[in-house]
Every structure is written in C-alpha cells, then in structure tokens.
mmCIF file of C-alpha atoms and ligand atoms in Angstrom:
data_model
loop_
_atom_site.group_PDB
_atom_site.id
_atom_site.type_symbol
_atom_site.label_atom_id
_atom_site.label_comp_id
_atom_site.label_asym_id
_atom_site.label_seq_id
_atom_site.Cartn_x
_atom_site.Cartn_y
_atom_site.Cartn_z
ATOM 1 C CA UNK A 1 -42.680 41.373 0.955
ATOM 2 C CA UNK A 2 -40.093 41.539 -1.542
ATOM 3 C CA UNK A 3 -36.598 40.539 -0.463
ATOM 4 C CA UNK A 4 -33.976 43.054 -0.710
ATOM 5 C CA UNK A 5 -30.731 41.390 -2.284
ATOM 6 C CA UNK A 6 -27.407 43.022 -1.681
ATOM 7 C CA UNK A 7 -26.371 44.898 -4.940
ATOM 8 C CA UNK A 8 -24.111 42.824 -7.018
ATOM 9 C CA UNK A 9 -20.353 43.743 -6.330
ATOM 10 C CA UNK A 10 -18.912 45.992 -9.016
ATOM 11 C CA UNK A 11 -16.418 43.169 -9.740
ATOM 12 C CA UNK A 12 -18.420 40.650 -11.081
ATOM 13 C CA UNK A 13 -18.300 37.173 -9.859
ATOM 14 C CA UNK A 14 -16.439 34.724 -12.480
ATOM 15 C CA UNK A 15 -18.745 32.787 -14.974
ATOM 16 C CA UNK A 16 -17.744 29.323 -15.528
ATOM 17 C CA UNK A 17 -17.639 27.895 -19.225
ATOM 18 C CA UNK A 18 -16.933 24.381 -18.335
ATOM 19 C CA UNK A 19 -20.502 22.526 -18.326
ATOM 20 C CA UNK A 20 -19.915 19.769 -16.167
ATOM 21 C CA UNK A 21 -19.855 21.676 -12.775
ATOM 22 C CA UNK A 22 -23.407 20.167 -12.168
ATOM 23 C CA UNK A 23 -25.083 18.002 -9.795
ATOM 24 C CA UNK A 24 -24.827 15.078 -11.813
ATOM 25 C CA UNK A 25 -21.418 15.005 -12.003
ATOM 26 C CA UNK A 26 -21.009 16.077 -8.372
ATOM 27 C CA UNK A 27 -23.013 12.992 -7.469
ATOM 28 C CA UNK A 28 -21.087 10.560 -9.729
ATOM 29 C CA UNK A 29 -17.725 11.421 -8.484
ATOM 30 C CA UNK A 30 -19.151 12.039 -4.981
ATOM 31 C CA UNK A 31 -20.217 8.465 -4.413
ATOM 32 C CA UNK A 32 -16.818 6.917 -5.536
ATOM 33 C CA UNK A 33 -14.930 9.480 -3.228
ATOM 34 C CA UNK A 34 -17.596 8.450 -0.660
ATOM 35 C CA UNK A 35 -16.528 4.787 -1.069
ATOM 36 C CA UNK A 36 -13.068 5.453 -0.642
ATOM 37 C CA UNK A 37 -13.514 7.647 2.420
ATOM 38 C CA UNK A 38 -15.936 4.869 4.376
ATOM 39 C CA UNK A 39 -13.016 2.181 3.274
ATOM 40 C CA UNK A 40 -10.375 4.429 4.823
ATOM 41 C CA UNK A 41 -12.314 5.265 8.045
ATOM 42 C CA UNK A 42 -13.462 1.692 8.746
ATOM 43 C CA UNK A 43 -9.904 0.207 8.137
ATOM 44 C CA UNK A 44 -8.588 3.568 10.126
ATOM 45 C CA UNK A 45 -10.448 2.538 13.082
ATOM 46 C CA UNK A 46 -9.070 -0.856 12.950
ATOM 47 C CA UNK A 47 -5.711 0.154 12.661
ATOM 48 C CA UNK A 48 -6.124 2.465 15.822
ATOM 49 C CA UNK A 49 -7.995 -0.378 17.920
ATOM 50 C CA UNK A 50 -4.824 -2.692 16.913
ATOM 51 C CA UNK A 51 -2.300 0.082 17.714
ATOM 52 C CA UNK A 52 -3.755 1.906 20.672
ATOM 53 C CA UNK A 53 -6.468 -0.387 22.205
ATOM 54 C CA UNK A 54 -8.610 0.880 24.750
ATOM 55 C CA UNK A 55 -8.028 -0.815 28.300
ATOM 56 C CA UNK A 56 -11.070 -3.161 28.063
ATOM 57 C CA UNK A 57 -10.028 -4.240 24.440
ATOM 58 C CA UNK A 58 -6.209 -5.235 25.023
ATOM 59 C CA UNK A 59 -7.045 -8.979 25.869
ATOM 60 C CA UNK A 60 -9.776 -9.310 23.430
ATOM 61 C CA UNK A 61 -7.857 -8.361 20.157
ATOM 62 C CA UNK A 62 -7.846 -11.336 17.952
ATOM 63 C CA UNK A 63 -4.366 -12.760 16.497
ATOM 64 C CA UNK A 64 -6.110 -14.081 13.421
ATOM 65 C CA UNK A 65 -6.219 -13.837 10.717
ATOM 66 C CA UNK A 66 -2.688 -13.951 10.116
ATOM 67 C CA UNK A 67 -3.011 -11.470 7.226
ATOM 68 C CA UNK A 68 -5.849 -9.280 8.900
ATOM 69 C CA UNK A 69 -3.788 -6.185 9.808
ATOM 70 C CA UNK A 70 -1.682 -6.418 6.522
ATOM 71 C CA UNK A 71 -4.915 -6.140 4.353
ATOM 72 C CA UNK A 72 -6.580 -3.661 6.309
ATOM 73 C CA UNK A 73 -3.608 -1.354 6.628
ATOM 74 C CA UNK A 74 -3.132 -1.877 2.836
ATOM 75 C CA UNK A 75 -6.541 -0.823 2.085
ATOM 76 C CA UNK A 76 -6.338 2.025 4.503
ATOM 77 C CA UNK A 77 -3.417 3.585 2.859
ATOM 78 C CA UNK A 78 -4.536 2.642 -0.779
ATOM 79 C CA UNK A 79 -8.041 3.943 -0.373
ATOM 80 C CA UNK A 80 -6.705 7.187 0.773
ATOM 81 C CA UNK A 81 -4.194 7.548 -1.950
ATOM 82 C CA UNK A 82 -7.127 7.026 -4.138
ATOM 83 C CA UNK A 83 -9.321 9.510 -2.682
ATOM 84 C CA UNK A 84 -6.828 12.130 -3.601
ATOM 85 C CA UNK A 85 -7.749 12.504 -7.299
ATOM 86 C CA UNK A 86 -11.319 11.832 -6.412
ATOM 87 C CA UNK A 87 -11.124 14.693 -4.082
ATOM 88 C CA UNK A 88 -9.510 17.055 -6.493
ATOM 89 C CA UNK A 89 -12.253 16.111 -9.418
ATOM 90 C CA UNK A 90 -15.015 16.570 -6.891
ATOM 91 C CA UNK A 91 -13.638 19.854 -5.724
ATOM 92 C CA UNK A 92 -12.947 21.125 -9.468
ATOM 93 C CA UNK A 93 -16.695 20.097 -10.203
ATOM 94 C CA UNK A 94 -18.244 21.919 -7.373
ATOM 95 C CA UNK A 95 -16.010 25.162 -7.033
ATOM 96 C CA UNK A 96 -17.861 27.509 -8.977
ATOM 97 C CA UNK A 97 -20.482 27.302 -6.165
ATOM 98 C CA UNK A 98 -17.702 29.018 -3.979
ATOM 99 C CA UNK A 99 -18.654 32.092 -6.126
ATOM 100 C CA UNK A 100 -22.420 31.947 -5.469
ATOM 101 C CA UNK A 101 -23.901 35.282 -4.978
ATOM 102 C CA UNK A 102 -25.194 36.337 -2.794
ATOM 103 C CA UNK A 103 -22.825 34.241 -0.510
ATOM 104 C CA UNK A 104 -25.607 33.551 2.081
ATOM 105 C CA UNK A 105 -29.206 33.469 1.471
ATOM 106 C CA UNK A 106 -30.220 32.074 5.111
ATOM 107 C CA UNK A 107 -29.390 30.849 8.214
ATOM 108 C CA UNK A 108 -29.731 27.192 6.882
ATOM 109 C CA UNK A 109 -27.818 27.962 3.803
ATOM 110 C CA UNK A 110 -25.174 29.707 6.101
ATOM 111 C CA UNK A 111 -24.942 26.556 8.172
ATOM 112 C CA UNK A 112 -24.629 24.400 5.042
ATOM 113 C CA UNK A 113 -21.841 26.305 3.872
ATOM 114 C CA UNK A 114 -20.133 26.045 7.081
ATOM 115 C CA UNK A 115 -20.446 22.475 7.378
ATOM 116 C CA UNK A 116 -19.146 22.042 3.863
ATOM 117 C CA UNK A 117 -15.958 24.290 4.622
ATOM 118 C CA UNK A 118 -15.368 22.153 7.482
ATOM 119 C CA UNK A 119 -15.952 18.850 5.427
ATOM 120 C CA UNK A 120 -13.461 19.944 2.738
ATOM 121 C CA UNK A 121 -10.894 21.421 5.348
ATOM 122 C CA UNK A 122 -10.830 17.991 7.558
ATOM 123 C CA UNK A 123 -10.624 15.737 4.264
ATOM 124 C CA UNK A 124 -7.890 17.701 2.862
ATOM 125 C CA UNK A 125 -5.956 17.642 6.305
ATOM 126 C CA UNK A 126 -6.576 13.853 6.646
ATOM 127 C CA UNK A 127 -5.518 12.869 3.066
ATOM 128 C CA UNK A 128 -2.433 14.873 2.943
ATOM 129 C CA UNK A 129 -1.389 14.417 6.849
ATOM 130 C CA UNK A 130 -1.795 10.494 5.993
ATOM 131 C CA UNK A 131 0.152 10.877 2.522
ATOM 132 C CA UNK A 132 2.933 12.672 4.491
ATOM 133 C CA UNK A 133 2.997 9.979 7.232
ATOM 134 C CA UNK A 134 3.562 7.415 4.352
ATOM 135 C CA UNK A 135 6.787 9.017 3.646
ATOM 136 C CA UNK A 136 7.376 9.646 7.232
ATOM 137 C CA UNK A 137 7.670 13.463 6.917
ATOM 138 C CA UNK A 138 6.172 15.402 9.974
ATOM 139 C CA UNK A 139 6.056 19.073 9.151
ATOM 140 C CA UNK A 140 3.830 19.945 11.987
ATOM 141 C CA UNK A 141 4.027 20.597 15.771
ATOM 142 C CA UNK A 142 1.590 17.929 16.795
ATOM 143 C CA UNK A 143 1.879 14.251 17.131
ATOM 144 C CA UNK A 144 0.273 12.527 14.070
ATOM 145 C CA UNK A 145 -1.838 9.531 15.382
ATOM 146 C CA UNK A 146 -3.957 11.445 17.874
ATOM 147 C CA UNK A 147 -4.810 14.125 15.741
ATOM 148 C CA UNK A 148 -5.418 11.989 12.438
ATOM 149 C CA UNK A 149 -7.670 9.976 14.496
ATOM 150 C CA UNK A 150 -9.728 12.788 15.935
ATOM 151 C CA UNK A 151 -10.209 14.555 12.647
ATOM 152 C CA UNK A 152 -11.326 11.275 11.096
ATOM 153 C CA UNK A 153 -14.563 11.744 13.426
ATOM 154 C CA UNK A 154 -14.638 15.297 12.291
ATOM 155 C CA UNK A 155 -14.899 14.053 8.376
ATOM 156 C CA UNK A 156 -17.535 11.363 9.450
ATOM 157 C CA UNK A 157 -19.649 13.691 11.080
ATOM 158 C CA UNK A 158 -19.423 16.722 8.531
ATOM 159 C CA UNK A 159 -19.678 14.068 5.780
ATOM 160 C CA UNK A 160 -22.956 12.368 7.207
ATOM 161 C CA UNK A 161 -24.456 15.938 7.629
ATOM 162 C CA UNK A 162 -23.594 16.823 3.796
ATOM 163 C CA UNK A 163 -25.268 13.621 2.659
ATOM 164 C CA UNK A 164 -28.146 14.240 4.407
ATOM 165 C CA UNK A 165 -28.548 17.835 3.403
ATOM 166 C CA UNK A 166 -27.943 17.004 -0.252
ATOM 167 C CA UNK A 167 -29.810 13.698 -0.295
ATOM 168 C CA UNK A 168 -32.630 15.316 -2.542
ATOM 169 C CA UNK A 169 -29.912 16.209 -5.053
ATOM 170 C CA UNK A 170 -28.010 12.787 -4.369
ATOM 171 C CA UNK A 171 -31.433 10.999 -5.225
ATOM 172 C CA UNK A 172 -32.520 13.156 -8.090
ATOM 173 C CA UNK A 173 -29.083 12.629 -10.086
ATOM 174 C CA UNK A 174 -28.099 9.144 -8.812
ATOM 175 C CA UNK A 175 -28.518 6.828 -11.842
ATOM 176 C CA UNK A 176 -28.929 8.083 -15.644
ATOM 177 C CA UNK A 177 -32.679 7.719 -15.310
ATOM 178 C CA UNK A 178 -33.415 9.594 -12.204
ATOM 179 C CA UNK A 179 -35.739 12.252 -12.574
ATOM 180 C CA UNK A 180 -33.229 15.107 -12.024
ATOM 181 C CA UNK A 181 -31.028 13.851 -14.676
ATOM 182 C CA UNK A 182 -33.459 14.173 -17.710
ATOM 183 C CA UNK A 183 -33.470 17.970 -17.307
ATOM 184 C CA UNK A 184 -29.549 18.237 -18.004
ATOM 185 C CA UNK A 185 -28.698 18.582 -21.556
ATOM 186 C CA UNK A 186 -28.152 15.422 -23.058
ATOM 187 C CA UNK A 187 -25.162 16.757 -25.315
ATOM 188 C CA UNK A 188 -23.007 16.899 -21.863
ATOM 189 C CA UNK A 189 -23.191 13.044 -21.577
ATOM 190 C CA UNK A 190 -19.885 12.179 -23.662
ATOM 191 C CA UNK A 191 -17.982 14.895 -21.966
ATOM 192 C CA UNK A 192 -19.181 13.824 -18.695
ATOM 193 C CA UNK A 193 -18.175 10.147 -19.429
ATOM 194 C CA UNK A 194 -14.789 11.163 -20.765
ATOM 195 C CA UNK A 195 -14.060 13.212 -17.694
ATOM 196 C CA UNK A 196 -15.178 10.048 -15.470
ATOM 197 C CA UNK A 197 -12.949 7.977 -17.272
ATOM 198 C CA UNK A 198 -10.004 10.239 -16.827
ATOM 199 C CA UNK A 199 -10.745 10.429 -13.194
ATOM 200 C CA UNK A 200 -10.809 6.532 -13.397
ATOM 201 C CA UNK A 201 -7.246 6.703 -15.192
ATOM 202 C CA UNK A 202 -5.994 8.781 -12.543
ATOM 203 C CA UNK A 203 -7.180 7.005 -9.625
ATOM 204 C CA UNK A 204 -5.886 3.447 -11.303
ATOM 205 C CA UNK A 205 -2.453 5.161 -12.082
ATOM 206 C CA UNK A 206 -2.139 6.125 -8.412
ATOM 207 C CA UNK A 207 -3.281 2.875 -7.177
ATOM 208 C CA UNK A 208 -1.145 0.700 -9.362
ATOM 209 C CA UNK A 209 2.106 2.593 -8.732
ATOM 210 C CA UNK A 210 1.670 2.348 -5.158
ATOM 211 C CA UNK A 211 -0.177 -0.597 -4.037
ATOM 212 C CA UNK A 212 2.752 -2.914 -4.769
ATOM 213 C CA UNK A 213 4.215 -1.735 -1.576
ATOM 214 C CA UNK A 214 1.742 -4.214 0.148
ATOM 215 C CA UNK A 215 0.006 -6.033 -2.564
ATOM 216 C CA UNK A 216 3.392 -7.945 -3.726
ATOM 217 C CA UNK A 217 2.104 -9.542 -6.848
ATOM 218 C CA UNK A 218 2.178 -5.774 -8.153
ATOM 219 C CA UNK A 219 5.535 -5.131 -6.773
ATOM 220 C CA UNK A 220 7.308 -4.519 -9.903
ATOM 221 C CA UNK A 221 5.022 -1.551 -10.480
ATOM 222 C CA UNK A 222 5.673 0.012 -7.070
ATOM 223 C CA UNK A 223 7.344 3.209 -8.612
ATOM 224 C CA UNK A 224 5.803 6.042 -6.366
ATOM 225 C CA UNK A 225 5.494 4.323 -2.983
ATOM 226 C CA UNK A 226 8.286 5.176 -0.445
ATOM 227 C CA UNK A 227 8.937 1.623 0.452
ATOM 228 C CA UNK A 228 9.537 -1.300 -2.203
ATOM 229 C CA UNK A 229 8.941 -4.669 -0.328
ATOM 230 C CA UNK A 230 12.183 -6.246 -1.634
ATOM 231 C CA UNK A 231 14.707 -3.260 -0.614
ATOM 232 C CA UNK A 232 16.218 -3.854 2.667
ATOM 233 C CA UNK A 233 18.570 -6.243 4.091
ATOM 234 C CA UNK A 234 17.448 -9.760 4.113
ATOM 235 C CA UNK A 235 14.982 -8.627 1.488
ATOM 236 C CA UNK A 236 12.992 -6.818 4.057
ATOM 237 C CA UNK A 237 12.307 -3.057 4.333
ATOM 238 C CA UNK A 238 13.510 -1.493 7.238
ATOM 239 C CA UNK A 239 11.712 1.313 9.248
ATOM 240 C CA UNK A 240 14.244 2.347 11.813
ATOM 241 C CA UNK A 241 17.813 1.259 11.415
ATOM 242 C CA UNK A 242 20.085 0.132 14.492
ATOM 243 C CA UNK A 243 22.277 3.303 13.557
ATOM 244 C CA UNK A 244 18.981 5.363 13.884
ATOM 245 C CA UNK A 245 18.091 3.570 16.799
ATOM 246 C CA UNK A 246 21.423 3.617 18.598
ATOM 247 C CA UNK A 247 21.739 0.028 18.983
ATOM 248 C CA UNK A 248 25.081 -0.573 17.233
ATOM 249 C CA UNK A 249 27.234 -2.553 20.158
ATOM 250 C CA UNK A 250 25.374 -5.832 21.093
ATOM 251 C CA UNK A 251 27.833 -7.884 22.481
ATOM 252 C CA UNK A 252 28.555 -11.323 23.992
ATOM 253 C CA UNK A 253 27.317 -9.891 27.331
ATOM 254 C CA UNK A 254 23.590 -9.393 25.900
ATOM 255 C CA UNK A 255 21.013 -11.377 27.968
ATOM 256 C CA UNK A 256 17.462 -11.930 27.655
ATOM 257 C CA UNK A 257 15.821 -11.143 31.095
ATOM 258 C CA UNK A 258 12.417 -12.944 31.522
ATOM 259 C CA UNK A 259 10.375 -11.568 34.560
ATOM 260 C CA UNK A 260 7.569 -13.482 36.169
ATOM 261 C CA UNK A 261 6.981 -15.565 39.435
ATOM 262 C CA UNK A 262 10.487 -17.460 38.653
ATOM 263 C CA UNK A 263 12.497 -14.893 36.882
ATOM 264 C CA UNK A 264 15.475 -16.050 34.862
ATOM 265 C CA UNK A 265 18.201 -14.691 32.183
ATOM 266 C CA UNK A 266 19.492 -16.683 28.937
ATOM 267 C CA UNK A 267 22.258 -15.917 26.655
ATOM 268 C CA UNK A 268 21.865 -16.232 23.063
ATOM 269 C CA UNK A 269 23.319 -19.709 22.851
ATOM 270 C CA UNK A 270 20.831 -20.847 25.702
ATOM 271 C CA UNK A 271 18.129 -19.222 23.651
ATOM 272 C CA UNK A 272 19.244 -20.888 20.346
ATOM 273 C CA UNK A 273 19.218 -24.233 22.315
ATOM 274 C CA UNK A 274 15.689 -23.934 23.256
ATOM 275 C CA UNK A 275 12.955 -25.450 20.858
ATOM 276 C CA UNK A 276 12.698 -23.414 17.868
ATOM 277 C CA UNK A 277 9.852 -22.733 15.695
ATOM 278 C CA UNK A 278 9.402 -21.622 12.166
ATOM 279 C CA UNK A 279 6.688 -19.309 11.009
ATOM 280 C CA UNK A 280 5.829 -17.419 8.007
ATOM 281 C CA UNK A 281 4.233 -13.928 9.075
ATOM 282 C CA UNK A 282 4.300 -10.698 7.356
ATOM 283 C CA UNK A 283 5.354 -7.087 8.994
ATOM 284 C CA UNK A 284 3.000 -4.820 8.176
ATOM 285 C CA UNK A 285 3.986 -1.223 8.951
ATOM 286 C CA UNK A 286 1.268 1.462 9.506
ATOM 287 C CA UNK A 287 2.678 3.652 6.865
ATOM 288 C CA UNK A 288 1.706 1.043 4.176
ATOM 289 C CA UNK A 289 4.148 -1.265 3.285
ATOM 290 C CA UNK A 290 4.125 -5.107 4.032
ATOM 291 C CA UNK A 291 6.125 -8.159 3.548
ATOM 292 C CA UNK A 292 5.831 -11.552 4.383
ATOM 293 C CA UNK A 293 8.884 -13.313 5.703
ATOM 294 C CA UNK A 294 10.225 -16.643 7.156
ATOM 295 C CA UNK A 295 11.213 -16.233 10.941
ATOM 296 C CA UNK A 296 12.704 -18.701 13.292
ATOM 297 C CA UNK A 297 12.923 -18.468 16.959
ATOM 298 C CA UNK A 298 11.261 -19.280 20.341
ATOM 299 C CA UNK A 299 7.920 -19.150 21.242
ATOM 300 C CA UNK A 300 7.047 -16.211 23.574
ATOM 301 C CA UNK A 301 4.633 -18.554 25.627
ATOM 302 C CA UNK A 302 7.482 -21.131 26.377
ATOM 303 C CA UNK A 303 9.365 -18.260 27.703
ATOM 304 C CA UNK A 304 6.693 -16.888 29.855
ATOM 305 C CA UNK A 305 5.699 -20.476 30.911
ATOM 306 C CA UNK A 306 9.319 -20.868 31.787
ATOM 307 C CA UNK A 307 8.996 -17.941 34.182
ATOM 308 C CA UNK A 308 5.869 -19.327 35.864
ATOM 309 C CA UNK A 309 3.666 -16.768 34.369
ATOM 310 C CA UNK A 310 -0.207 -17.918 33.654
ATOM 311 C CA UNK A 311 -1.950 -18.348 30.488
ATOM 312 C CA UNK A 312 -3.408 -15.426 30.806
ATOM 313 C CA UNK A 313 -0.553 -12.875 31.322
ATOM 314 C CA UNK A 314 0.118 -9.967 29.104
ATOM 315 C CA UNK A 315 3.431 -9.620 28.658
ATOM 316 C CA UNK A 316 5.692 -6.440 28.417
ATOM 317 C CA UNK A 317 8.474 -6.264 26.088
ATOM 318 C CA UNK A 318 11.608 -3.874 26.340
ATOM 319 C CA UNK A 319 14.019 -3.014 23.637
ATOM 320 C CA UNK A 320 17.748 -2.181 24.018
ATOM 321 C CA UNK A 321 17.037 1.026 22.211
ATOM 322 C CA UNK A 322 17.436 3.946 24.688
ATOM 323 C CA UNK A 323 14.435 6.365 23.728
ATOM 324 C CA UNK A 324 11.909 6.400 21.189
ATOM 325 C CA UNK A 325 8.208 5.536 20.897
ATOM 326 C CA UNK A 326 8.511 1.733 20.176
ATOM 327 C CA UNK A 327 11.071 1.047 22.972
ATOM 328 C CA UNK A 328 8.355 -0.896 25.123
ATOM 329 C CA UNK A 329 5.301 -2.610 23.973
ATOM 330 C CA UNK A 330 2.766 -4.583 25.734
ATOM 331 C CA UNK A 331 0.805 -7.516 24.271
ATOM 332 C CA UNK A 332 -2.495 -8.552 25.152
ATOM 333 C CA UNK A 333 -2.962 -12.242 26.488
ATOM 334 C CA UNK A 334 -4.220 -13.038 22.813
ATOM 335 C CA UNK A 335 -0.841 -12.393 21.386
ATOM 336 C CA UNK A 336 1.265 -13.767 24.186
ATOM 337 C CA UNK A 337 -0.372 -17.160 24.240
ATOM 338 C CA UNK A 338 -0.391 -17.384 20.293
ATOM 339 C CA UNK A 339 1.792 -20.157 19.143
ATOM 340 C CA UNK A 340 3.084 -18.287 16.162
ATOM 341 C CA UNK A 341 3.879 -15.352 18.323
ATOM 342 C CA UNK A 342 8.024 -15.578 18.614
ATOM 343 C CA UNK A 343 11.002 -14.049 19.874
ATOM 344 C CA UNK A 344 12.656 -14.579 16.530
ATOM 345 C CA UNK A 345 16.217 -15.020 16.158
ATOM 346 C CA UNK A 346 16.562 -15.677 12.444
ATOM 347 C CA UNK A 347 15.065 -14.041 9.245
ATOM 348 C CA UNK A 348 14.797 -15.885 5.804
ATOM 349 C CA UNK A 349 17.346 -18.385 6.921
ATOM 350 C CA UNK A 350 19.903 -16.195 8.381
ATOM 351 C CA UNK A 351 20.742 -14.668 11.775
ATOM 352 C CA UNK A 352 18.788 -11.439 11.965
ATOM 353 C CA UNK A 353 20.715 -8.276 10.793
ATOM 354 C CA UNK A 354 21.278 -5.337 13.184
ATOM 355 C CA UNK A 355 18.557 -3.286 11.422
ATOM 356 C CA UNK A 356 16.123 -6.447 11.573
ATOM 357 C CA UNK A 357 16.688 -6.349 15.429
ATOM 358 C CA UNK A 358 19.647 -8.718 16.119
ATOM 359 C CA UNK A 359 19.772 -10.444 18.443
ATOM 360 C CA UNK A 360 16.021 -10.934 19.001
ATOM 361 C CA UNK A 361 12.862 -9.552 18.139
ATOM 362 C CA UNK A 362 9.110 -9.950 18.390
ATOM 363 C CA UNK A 363 6.954 -11.108 15.637
ATOM 364 C CA UNK A 364 3.301 -11.642 16.248
ATOM 365 C CA UNK A 365 0.405 -12.373 13.664
ATOM 366 C CA UNK A 366 -2.203 -9.668 12.741
ATOM 367 C CA UNK A 367 -0.434 -6.780 14.713
ATOM 368 C CA UNK A 368 0.912 -3.474 13.301
ATOM 369 C CA UNK A 369 4.532 -3.199 12.457
ATOM 370 C CA UNK A 370 5.251 -0.927 15.355
ATOM 371 C CA UNK A 371 4.661 -3.487 17.633
ATOM 372 C CA UNK A 372 6.907 -5.984 16.464
ATOM 373 C CA UNK A 373 9.509 -4.873 18.690
ATOM 374 C CA UNK A 374 13.451 -5.055 17.469
ATOM 375 C CA UNK A 375 16.507 -5.683 19.757
ATOM 376 C CA UNK A 376 14.576 -7.191 22.416
ATOM 377 C CA UNK A 377 16.399 -7.354 26.046
ATOM 378 C CA UNK A 378 13.473 -8.091 28.564
ATOM 379 C CA UNK A 379 10.128 -9.836 28.638
ATOM 380 C CA UNK A 380 7.975 -9.612 31.798
ATOM 381 C CA UNK A 381 4.780 -11.018 32.929
ATOM 382 C CA UNK A 382 1.782 -8.443 33.722
HETATM 383 N N1 LIG B 1 12.848 -0.957 19.253
HETATM 384 C C1 LIG B 1 12.041 -0.690 18.227
HETATM 385 N N2 LIG B 1 11.144 -1.725 17.340
HETATM 386 C C2 LIG B 1 10.526 -1.330 16.223
HETATM 387 C C3 LIG B 1 10.780 -0.147 15.632
HETATM 388 C C4 LIG B 1 11.496 0.979 16.563
HETATM 389 O O1 LIG B 1 11.539 2.007 15.949
HETATM 390 N N3 LIG B 1 12.035 0.425 17.636
HETATM 391 N N4 LIG B 1 10.073 0.233 14.683
HETATM 392 C C5 LIG B 1 8.754 -0.714 14.153
HETATM 393 C C6 LIG B 1 8.170 -0.703 12.914
HETATM 394 S S1 LIG B 1 7.285 1.045 13.075
HETATM 395 C C7 LIG B 1 8.189 -1.472 11.965
HETATM 396 S S2 LIG B 1 7.301 -1.204 10.608
HETATM 397 C C8 LIG B 1 9.007 -2.843 11.823
HETATM 398 C C9 LIG B 1 9.731 -2.754 10.997
HETATM 399 O O2 LIG B 1 10.497 -3.896 10.836
HETATM 400 P P1 LIG B 1 11.740 -4.362 10.115
HETATM 401 O O3 LIG B 1 12.721 -3.050 10.054
HETATM 402 O O4 LIG B 1 12.432 -5.532 10.681
HETATM 403 O O5 LIG B 1 11.186 -4.538 8.878
HETATM 404 O O6 LIG B 1 9.829 -2.566 13.368
HETATM 405 C C10 LIG B 1 9.207 -2.102 14.490
HETATM 406 N N5 LIG B 1 10.130 -2.396 15.642
HETATM 407 MO MO1 LIG B 2 6.028 0.806 10.999
#
C-alpha cells in the first residue's frame, strides 16, 4: 500500500545552506551539554538536600567537608552558566529539523517530537530561571526554589528519554571512527572543528568571567558575575543589608535568649566573656558567590549545653528580623554539636558590621549561606 503524504505547503519550508546541522555535530555538542547538565543536576540535588532536607535527613546531614557546599554550589552555578552557550549551539545545530516535512510521520515520531519540545522548554526554563536567580531577579509569580527543583526532574526524565531514542544516532556518531561518521563528507571536518573551537571559546569566556565569584584565585577576572568576593563591608559580600532587613537599631538592651531545660539570657558583654573560638569558614550563597572569612565567637554547643540541652538536640535559631524567609532557621544535630559551629561576634578581626549580622550571627561548616542566620536573638533546643 502506498502511503499518501500530505501535499507540500505552498510556502516551501526553508532550505539550509549551513552544512553542520548534522548528527555528528549534534552528538559532539550534545555530549558536552549532557556533562554540564549532569553536573548541574547532581549539585542541584545536593544543594536542595542541604537547604530543604526531608525530615529523616535533617540530623544526618554532614558538617564536613568544610568546603563541601562551597564547591558543590560553585559547580552548580558554573555548570549552569556553561550550559547556556552549549544549549544555544546545540539548538543551532538541530533547528532545521523544526521544519521537517511532513511534521509528523507516525505516533512514535509524534511522541519523539513532543518529548524534545518538553526537553527544550524545561532546559531553557532551568538555565534562565537559574541565571536570573544569580542576579536575584524574580520576574515571575511563583516561588523559585520549588519550581526550579521540580522542573529539574522533568529535564532529567526528558533527557534520559531523548538519549534512549537517539542512542543509535549517538553510537553511530560518537567518535571520528564511528561507522556513521565515515559517510559524512570529509570536507566538513575543518568547519566542524572550528565550530567546536568557537563553542569552547564561548564556554571558556562565560566561565572565566564569572567563576571568580566563588573560585577566588580567578577573582580578578570576575567581570560579569553579580557579586565580587572582595566587594562588601569587612571584605565580604552582603546579600541582605541590615537596612533591607529592617534591623537598624540594635541597642544595649539586646539579649541573647537561650531556651532549653535551663533557659537563660546573656548580654553582649557576657557573651564576649565566654570562651571565644576562631574558625576559618566560607559563606557560600546559593546564588553562586562564596568566600572564606575569619570568624570569632562562642560555640553553639557550649551555649546549648549551658541551657541543659542534650548532645542530640536540634537547634532553632531566630533573628531580630521581622519577616523574611530567613528569619528562623533550624539546624540538625550534626551542625549543632560541631565544634566549628559558632555564634560569631567578630569577622576578619573586627566586631561584626550591621550588614554582616551585628551583634551575633551563625556560622557553620558545609551549609548554604541562607542558613547562616544574621542578627540572632534566640536559640532554642528542640
Ligand atoms: N536573618 C537573616 N540572615 C541571613 C539572611 C537574611 O536574609 N536574613 N541572608 C542569608 C544569605 S542568603 C546569605 S548568602 C548570608 C550572607 O551573609 P553575609 O551578608 O554576612 O555575607 O546571610 C544569610 N543570613
Ligand atoms: Mo544566600
């Protein structure tokens, strides 16, 4: 039986003169994009577990390595940024297929195109919502974290499906000596190599001009990232200033309240009279910047012990801030009993500035910046 194809439209689909819209180029670019998305996904799940752990995980979260969250979130943002030029290159390589005629050949073909549409939409959404989050711009009505996290799973599902469907093509074009590759015109190879080289230059350029926000050896090249690790009071960036948080008048009547079986309150002078510890720990913001600083203060576990709390207690921390998502924070016992977790009073040798949380803030190892609560007024054993 002969299949009757629909007539070609009067308006002819465009023809493409570029010769690199082929499976070999799509495979070359696709595998780098795949690596970037895989790194971005794994580090994103780590970030999510540290920021919003499910109940059973709260006490199991490790407070080591000290730099764990800093590296993982630096990679998350860097791989997401690197994926943007890779995605654009990949879309350029395959976009002539948008104009395939007939657009749908079978149910299988329809499902394949649908899954690609879903994949492209989800990846574009993830990369651009993430990028806008790094500059703290939220031009949408939904809350960023849950939606960004949910769509990440959509990307993974659609990507695995895409790889499974394209596996024969991927195998045929993986290496220069793969069987499918030989059939392509050899004269395109130099063009393909220069295309790939320019993609590498683009990825290198966006990486080198932004990665210094967390990888401080490259901080002098940090031209495009929204935060520079050295810019801010006491040589540390600030996310929310004291003015923005409405914490502008901390007076001599400030007290730290510690609640446990034997609750008590301390003045700032009494806190300063307790044994002080010094730690070298980073603030690692989920938005991508991070920087190590020198903190001095009182161990949270000493404060909790004095209130009669057991070594397994979780700690709830409250800020003077009136509202805001980070006014209240809870830490699992892994962080609460870590000797490096401090209620810090000093930063880089000086009394904390208002923007860094005067009179007291939390600093804990291997934790997202959002949970390094500033302007602390109350600790409670749970
Ligand atoms: N009370 C309170 N603490 C807070 C925040 C906040 O908005 N309110 N922002 C957090 C975020 S998102 C980060 S990255 C760090 C930044 O700390 P820094 O300003 O001292 O560098 O503080 C955290 N502590
Ligand atoms: Mo942050």
